[in-house]
PDB file of C-alpha atoms in Angstrom:
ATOM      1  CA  UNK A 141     -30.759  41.318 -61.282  1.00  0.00           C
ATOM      2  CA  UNK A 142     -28.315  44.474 -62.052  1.00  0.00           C
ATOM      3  CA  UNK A 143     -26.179  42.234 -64.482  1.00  0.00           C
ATOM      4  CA  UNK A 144     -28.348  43.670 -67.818  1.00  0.00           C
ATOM      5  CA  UNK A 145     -25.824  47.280 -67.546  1.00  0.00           C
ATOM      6  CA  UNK A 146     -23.548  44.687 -68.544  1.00  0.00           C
ATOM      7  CA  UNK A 147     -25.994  43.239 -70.878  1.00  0.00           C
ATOM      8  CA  UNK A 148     -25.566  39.380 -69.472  1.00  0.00           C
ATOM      9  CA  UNK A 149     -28.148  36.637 -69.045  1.00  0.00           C
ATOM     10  CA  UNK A 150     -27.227  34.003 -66.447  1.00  0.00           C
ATOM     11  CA  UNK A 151     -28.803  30.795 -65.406  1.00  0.00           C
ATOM     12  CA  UNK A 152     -31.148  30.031 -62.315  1.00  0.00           C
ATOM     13  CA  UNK A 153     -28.294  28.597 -60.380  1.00  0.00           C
ATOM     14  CA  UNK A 154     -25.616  31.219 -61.174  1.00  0.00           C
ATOM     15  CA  UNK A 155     -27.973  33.915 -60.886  1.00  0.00           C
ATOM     16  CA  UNK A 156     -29.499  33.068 -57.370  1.00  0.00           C
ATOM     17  CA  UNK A 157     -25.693  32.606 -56.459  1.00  0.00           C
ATOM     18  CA  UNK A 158     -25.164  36.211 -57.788  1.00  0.00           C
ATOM     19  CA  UNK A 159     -27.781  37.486 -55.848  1.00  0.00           C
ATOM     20  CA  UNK A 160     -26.842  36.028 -52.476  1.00  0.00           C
ATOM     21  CA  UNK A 161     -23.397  37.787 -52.913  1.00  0.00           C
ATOM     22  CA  UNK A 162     -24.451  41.189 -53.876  1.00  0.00           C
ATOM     23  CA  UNK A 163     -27.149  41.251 -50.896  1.00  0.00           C
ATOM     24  CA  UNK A 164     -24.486  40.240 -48.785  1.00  0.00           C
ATOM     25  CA  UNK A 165     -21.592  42.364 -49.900  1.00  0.00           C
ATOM     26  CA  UNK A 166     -22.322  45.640 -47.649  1.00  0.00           C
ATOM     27  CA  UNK A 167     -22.785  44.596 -44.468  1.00  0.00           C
ATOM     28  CA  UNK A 168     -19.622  41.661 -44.915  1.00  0.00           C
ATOM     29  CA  UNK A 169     -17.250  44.416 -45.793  1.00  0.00           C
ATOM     30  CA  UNK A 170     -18.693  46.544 -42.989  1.00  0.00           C
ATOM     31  CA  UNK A 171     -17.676  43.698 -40.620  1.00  0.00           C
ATOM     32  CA  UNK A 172     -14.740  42.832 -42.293  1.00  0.00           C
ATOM     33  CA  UNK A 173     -13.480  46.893 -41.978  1.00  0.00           C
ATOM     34  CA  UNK A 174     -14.586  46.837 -38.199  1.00  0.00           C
ATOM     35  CA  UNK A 175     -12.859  43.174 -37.527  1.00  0.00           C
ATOM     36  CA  UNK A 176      -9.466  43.430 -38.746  1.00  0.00           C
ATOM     37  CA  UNK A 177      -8.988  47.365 -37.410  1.00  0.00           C
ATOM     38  CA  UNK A 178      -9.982  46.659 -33.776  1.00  0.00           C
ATOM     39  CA  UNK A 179      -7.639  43.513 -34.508  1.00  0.00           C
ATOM     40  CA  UNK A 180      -5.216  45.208 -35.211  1.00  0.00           C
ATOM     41  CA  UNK A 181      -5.154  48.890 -33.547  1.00  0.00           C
ATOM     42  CA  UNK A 182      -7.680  48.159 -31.025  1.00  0.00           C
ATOM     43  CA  UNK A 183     -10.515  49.761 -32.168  1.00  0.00           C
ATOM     44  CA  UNK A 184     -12.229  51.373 -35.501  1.00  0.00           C
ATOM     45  CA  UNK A 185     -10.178  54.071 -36.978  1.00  0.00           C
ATOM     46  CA  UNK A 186     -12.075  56.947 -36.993  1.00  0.00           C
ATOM     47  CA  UNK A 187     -11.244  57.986 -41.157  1.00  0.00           C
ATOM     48  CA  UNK A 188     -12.025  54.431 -41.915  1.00  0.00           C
ATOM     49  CA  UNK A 189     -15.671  55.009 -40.208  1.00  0.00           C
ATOM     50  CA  UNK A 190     -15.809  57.888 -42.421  1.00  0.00           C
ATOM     51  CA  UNK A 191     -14.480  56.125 -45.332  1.00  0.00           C
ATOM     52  CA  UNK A 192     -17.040  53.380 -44.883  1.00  0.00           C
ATOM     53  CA  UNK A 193     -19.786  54.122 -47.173  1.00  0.00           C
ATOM     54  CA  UNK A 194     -17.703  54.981 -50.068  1.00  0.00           C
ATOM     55  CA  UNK A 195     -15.449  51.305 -49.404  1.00  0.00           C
ATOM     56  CA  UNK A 196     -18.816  49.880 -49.483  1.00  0.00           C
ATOM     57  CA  UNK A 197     -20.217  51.404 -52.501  1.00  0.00           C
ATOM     58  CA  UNK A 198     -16.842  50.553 -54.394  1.00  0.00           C
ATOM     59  CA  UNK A 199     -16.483  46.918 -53.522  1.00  0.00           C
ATOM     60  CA  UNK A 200     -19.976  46.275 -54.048  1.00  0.00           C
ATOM     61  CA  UNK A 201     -19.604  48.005 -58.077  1.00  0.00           C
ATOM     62  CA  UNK A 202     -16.276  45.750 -58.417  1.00  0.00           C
ATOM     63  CA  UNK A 203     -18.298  42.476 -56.703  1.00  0.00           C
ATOM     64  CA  UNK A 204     -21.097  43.029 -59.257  1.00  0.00           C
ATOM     65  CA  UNK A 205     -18.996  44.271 -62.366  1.00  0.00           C
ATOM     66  CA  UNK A 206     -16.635  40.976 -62.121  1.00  0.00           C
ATOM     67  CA  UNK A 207     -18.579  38.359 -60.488  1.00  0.00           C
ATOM     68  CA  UNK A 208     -21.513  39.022 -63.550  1.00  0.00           C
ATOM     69  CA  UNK A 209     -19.079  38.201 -66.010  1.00  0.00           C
ATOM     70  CA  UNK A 210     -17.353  35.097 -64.620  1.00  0.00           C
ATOM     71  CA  UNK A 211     -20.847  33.981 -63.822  1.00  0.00           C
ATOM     72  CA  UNK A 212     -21.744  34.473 -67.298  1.00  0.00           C
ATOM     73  CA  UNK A 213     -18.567  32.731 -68.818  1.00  0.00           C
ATOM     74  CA  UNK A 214     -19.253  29.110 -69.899  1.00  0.00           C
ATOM     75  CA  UNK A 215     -18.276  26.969 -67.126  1.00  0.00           C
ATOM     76  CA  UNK A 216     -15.715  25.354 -69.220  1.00  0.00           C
ATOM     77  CA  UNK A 217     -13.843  28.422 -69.715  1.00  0.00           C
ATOM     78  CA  UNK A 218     -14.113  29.943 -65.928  1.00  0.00           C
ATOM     79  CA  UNK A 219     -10.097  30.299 -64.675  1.00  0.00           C
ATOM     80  CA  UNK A 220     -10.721  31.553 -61.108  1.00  0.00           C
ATOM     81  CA  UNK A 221     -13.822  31.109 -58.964  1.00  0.00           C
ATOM     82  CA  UNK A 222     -16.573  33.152 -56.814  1.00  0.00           C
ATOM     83  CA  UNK A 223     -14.433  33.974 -54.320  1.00  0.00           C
ATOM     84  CA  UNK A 224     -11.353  34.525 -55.351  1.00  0.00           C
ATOM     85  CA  UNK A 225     -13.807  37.476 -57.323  1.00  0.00           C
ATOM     86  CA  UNK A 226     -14.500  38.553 -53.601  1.00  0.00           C
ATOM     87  CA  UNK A 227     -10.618  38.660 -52.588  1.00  0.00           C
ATOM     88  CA  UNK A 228      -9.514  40.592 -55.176  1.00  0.00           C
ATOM     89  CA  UNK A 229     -12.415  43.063 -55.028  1.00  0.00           C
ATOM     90  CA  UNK A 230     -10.787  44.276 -51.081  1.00  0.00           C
ATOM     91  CA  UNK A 231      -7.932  45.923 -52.773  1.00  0.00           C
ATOM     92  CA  UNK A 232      -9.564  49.041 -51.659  1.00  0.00           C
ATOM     93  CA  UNK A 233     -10.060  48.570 -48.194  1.00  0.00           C
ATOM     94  CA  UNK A 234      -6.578  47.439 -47.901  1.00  0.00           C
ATOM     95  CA  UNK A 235      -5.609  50.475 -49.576  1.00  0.00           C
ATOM     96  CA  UNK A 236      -7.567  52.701 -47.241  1.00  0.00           C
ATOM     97  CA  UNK A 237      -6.521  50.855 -44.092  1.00  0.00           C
ATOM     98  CA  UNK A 238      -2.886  51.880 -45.328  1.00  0.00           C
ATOM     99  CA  UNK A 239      -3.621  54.888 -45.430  1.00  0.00           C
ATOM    100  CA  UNK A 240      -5.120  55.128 -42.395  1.00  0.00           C
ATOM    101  CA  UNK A 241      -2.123  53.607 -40.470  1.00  0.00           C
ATOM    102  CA  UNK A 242      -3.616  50.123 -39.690  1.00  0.00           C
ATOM    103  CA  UNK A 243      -0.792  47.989 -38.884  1.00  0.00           C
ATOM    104  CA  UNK A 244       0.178  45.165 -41.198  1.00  0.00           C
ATOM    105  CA  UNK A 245      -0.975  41.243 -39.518  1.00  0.00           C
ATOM    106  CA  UNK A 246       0.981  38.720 -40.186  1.00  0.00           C
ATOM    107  CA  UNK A 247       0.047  35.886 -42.581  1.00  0.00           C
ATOM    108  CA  UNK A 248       1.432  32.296 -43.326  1.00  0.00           C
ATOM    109  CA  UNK A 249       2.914  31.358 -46.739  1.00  0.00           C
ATOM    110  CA  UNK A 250      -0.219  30.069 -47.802  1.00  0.00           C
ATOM    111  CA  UNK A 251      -2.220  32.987 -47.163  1.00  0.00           C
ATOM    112  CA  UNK A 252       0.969  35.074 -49.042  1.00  0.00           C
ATOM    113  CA  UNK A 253       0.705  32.791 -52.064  1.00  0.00           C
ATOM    114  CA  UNK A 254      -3.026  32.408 -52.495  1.00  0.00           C
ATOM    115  CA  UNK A 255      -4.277  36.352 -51.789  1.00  0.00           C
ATOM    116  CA  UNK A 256      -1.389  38.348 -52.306  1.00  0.00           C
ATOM    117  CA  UNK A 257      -3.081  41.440 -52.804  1.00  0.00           C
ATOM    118  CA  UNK A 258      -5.775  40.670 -49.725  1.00  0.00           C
ATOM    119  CA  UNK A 259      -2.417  42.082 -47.269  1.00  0.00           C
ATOM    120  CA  UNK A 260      -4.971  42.334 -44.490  1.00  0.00           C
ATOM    121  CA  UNK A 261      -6.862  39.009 -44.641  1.00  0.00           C
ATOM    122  CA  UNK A 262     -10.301  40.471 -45.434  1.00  0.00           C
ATOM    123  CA  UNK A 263     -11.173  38.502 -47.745  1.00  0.00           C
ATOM    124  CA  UNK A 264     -13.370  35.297 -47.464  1.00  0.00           C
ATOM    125  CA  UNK A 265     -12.081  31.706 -47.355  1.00  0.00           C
ATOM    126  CA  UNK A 266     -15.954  30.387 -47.820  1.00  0.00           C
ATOM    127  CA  UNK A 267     -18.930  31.243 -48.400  1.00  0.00           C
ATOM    128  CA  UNK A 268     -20.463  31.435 -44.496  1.00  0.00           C
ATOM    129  CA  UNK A 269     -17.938  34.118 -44.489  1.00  0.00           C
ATOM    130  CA  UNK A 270     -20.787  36.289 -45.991  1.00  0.00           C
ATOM    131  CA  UNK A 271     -23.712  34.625 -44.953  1.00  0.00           C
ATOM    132  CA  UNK A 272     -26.071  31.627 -44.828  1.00  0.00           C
ATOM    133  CA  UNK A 273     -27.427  32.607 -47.848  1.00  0.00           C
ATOM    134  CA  UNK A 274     -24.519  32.936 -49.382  1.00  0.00           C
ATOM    135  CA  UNK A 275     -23.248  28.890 -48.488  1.00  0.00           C
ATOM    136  CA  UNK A 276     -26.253  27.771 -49.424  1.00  0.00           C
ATOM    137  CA  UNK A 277     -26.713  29.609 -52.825  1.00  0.00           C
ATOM    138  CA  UNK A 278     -22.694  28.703 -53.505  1.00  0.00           C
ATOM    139  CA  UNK A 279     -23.294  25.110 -52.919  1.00  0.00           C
ATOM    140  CA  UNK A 280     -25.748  25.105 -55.044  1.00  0.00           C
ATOM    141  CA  UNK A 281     -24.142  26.475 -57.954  1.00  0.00           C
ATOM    142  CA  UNK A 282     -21.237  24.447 -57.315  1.00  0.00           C
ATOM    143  CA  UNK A 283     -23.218  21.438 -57.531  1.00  0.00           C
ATOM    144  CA  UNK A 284     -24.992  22.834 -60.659  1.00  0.00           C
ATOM    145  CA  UNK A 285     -21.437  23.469 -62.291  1.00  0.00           C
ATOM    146  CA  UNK A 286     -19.960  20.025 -61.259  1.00  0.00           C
ATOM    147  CA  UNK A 287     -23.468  18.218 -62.864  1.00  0.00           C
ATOM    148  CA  UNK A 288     -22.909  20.897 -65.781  1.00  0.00           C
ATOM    149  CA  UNK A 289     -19.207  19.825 -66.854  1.00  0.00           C
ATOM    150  CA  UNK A 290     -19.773  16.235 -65.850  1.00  0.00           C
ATOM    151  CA  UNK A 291     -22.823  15.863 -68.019  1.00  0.00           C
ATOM    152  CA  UNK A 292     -20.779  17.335 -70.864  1.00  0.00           C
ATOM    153  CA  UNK A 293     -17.983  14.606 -70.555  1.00  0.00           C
ATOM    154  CA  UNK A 294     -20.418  12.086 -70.563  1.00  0.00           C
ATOM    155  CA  UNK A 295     -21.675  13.129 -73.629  1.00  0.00           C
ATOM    156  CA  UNK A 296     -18.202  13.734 -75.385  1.00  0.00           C
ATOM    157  CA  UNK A 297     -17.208  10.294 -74.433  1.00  0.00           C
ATOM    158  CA  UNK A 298     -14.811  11.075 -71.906  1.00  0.00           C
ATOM    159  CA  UNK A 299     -16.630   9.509 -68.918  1.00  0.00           C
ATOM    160  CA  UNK A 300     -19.026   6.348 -69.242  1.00  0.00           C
ATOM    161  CA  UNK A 301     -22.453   7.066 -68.430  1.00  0.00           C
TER     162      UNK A 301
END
């Protein structure tokens, strides 16, 4: 796992959930990129084909930087979740479809409220949105965190056994 240049130690289930994501990371943003511009200029910009590799490598550093860390903070203490460590990591690709010229979509309040940075929607809203893998690994590790804090309120009293 490349979480030791940060010098963290996760668990089975966060680490396998780690894992999924950072396998899946290049080739999602590569789809995303390709989606949303032919959605909405009608095909690939040509400077964001060029751009590509270096969006890639960046949101893939941010993706592993970030989601490391929450994965290594106690579950008690995490105050966003996977995901929302993917939406905010597409600031970049936003940026560079600005700059490119890609024409803003439009999005409902929701989408305004809950990713206000994510201004083209490339973000994901689950975990298929990357991959297979990905669902099943964040299932997982959802389950594993539920059983986690759950287990812990049993034995502080706060739930009966």
């Amino acid at each position: 796992m490349d979480t030791e240049s940060h010098n963290l130690t996760l668990e089975p289930y966060p680490e396998a959930l780690y894992e999924a994501v950072v396998d899946a990371v290049p080739a999602w943003i590569i789809k995303r990129i390709h989606e949303v511009s032919t959605a909405l200029s009608g095909t690939v910009h040509p400077e964001l084909e060029l751009m590509q590799s270096q969006l890639v490598s960046s949101v893939t550093a941010e993706v592993k930087k970030n989601l490391a860390v929450l994965l290594a903070t106690d579950v008690d203490t995490q105050n966003i979740n996977p995901l929302q460590v993917l939406r905010d990591s597409t600031t970049v690709v936003s940026d560079a479809m600005v700059q490119v010229g890609i024409p803003f979509p439009h999005r409902d309040q929701f989408e305004v409220r809950a990713m206000p940075n994510d201004i083209y929607s490339i973000g994901p809203i689950t975990w298929r949105d990357l991959s297979e893998d990905v669902h099943d690994a964040g299932i997982t590790w959802g389950a594993w965190k539920a059983a986690v804090i759950l287990s812990r309120r049993r034995d502080e009293g706060m739930i009966p056994s």
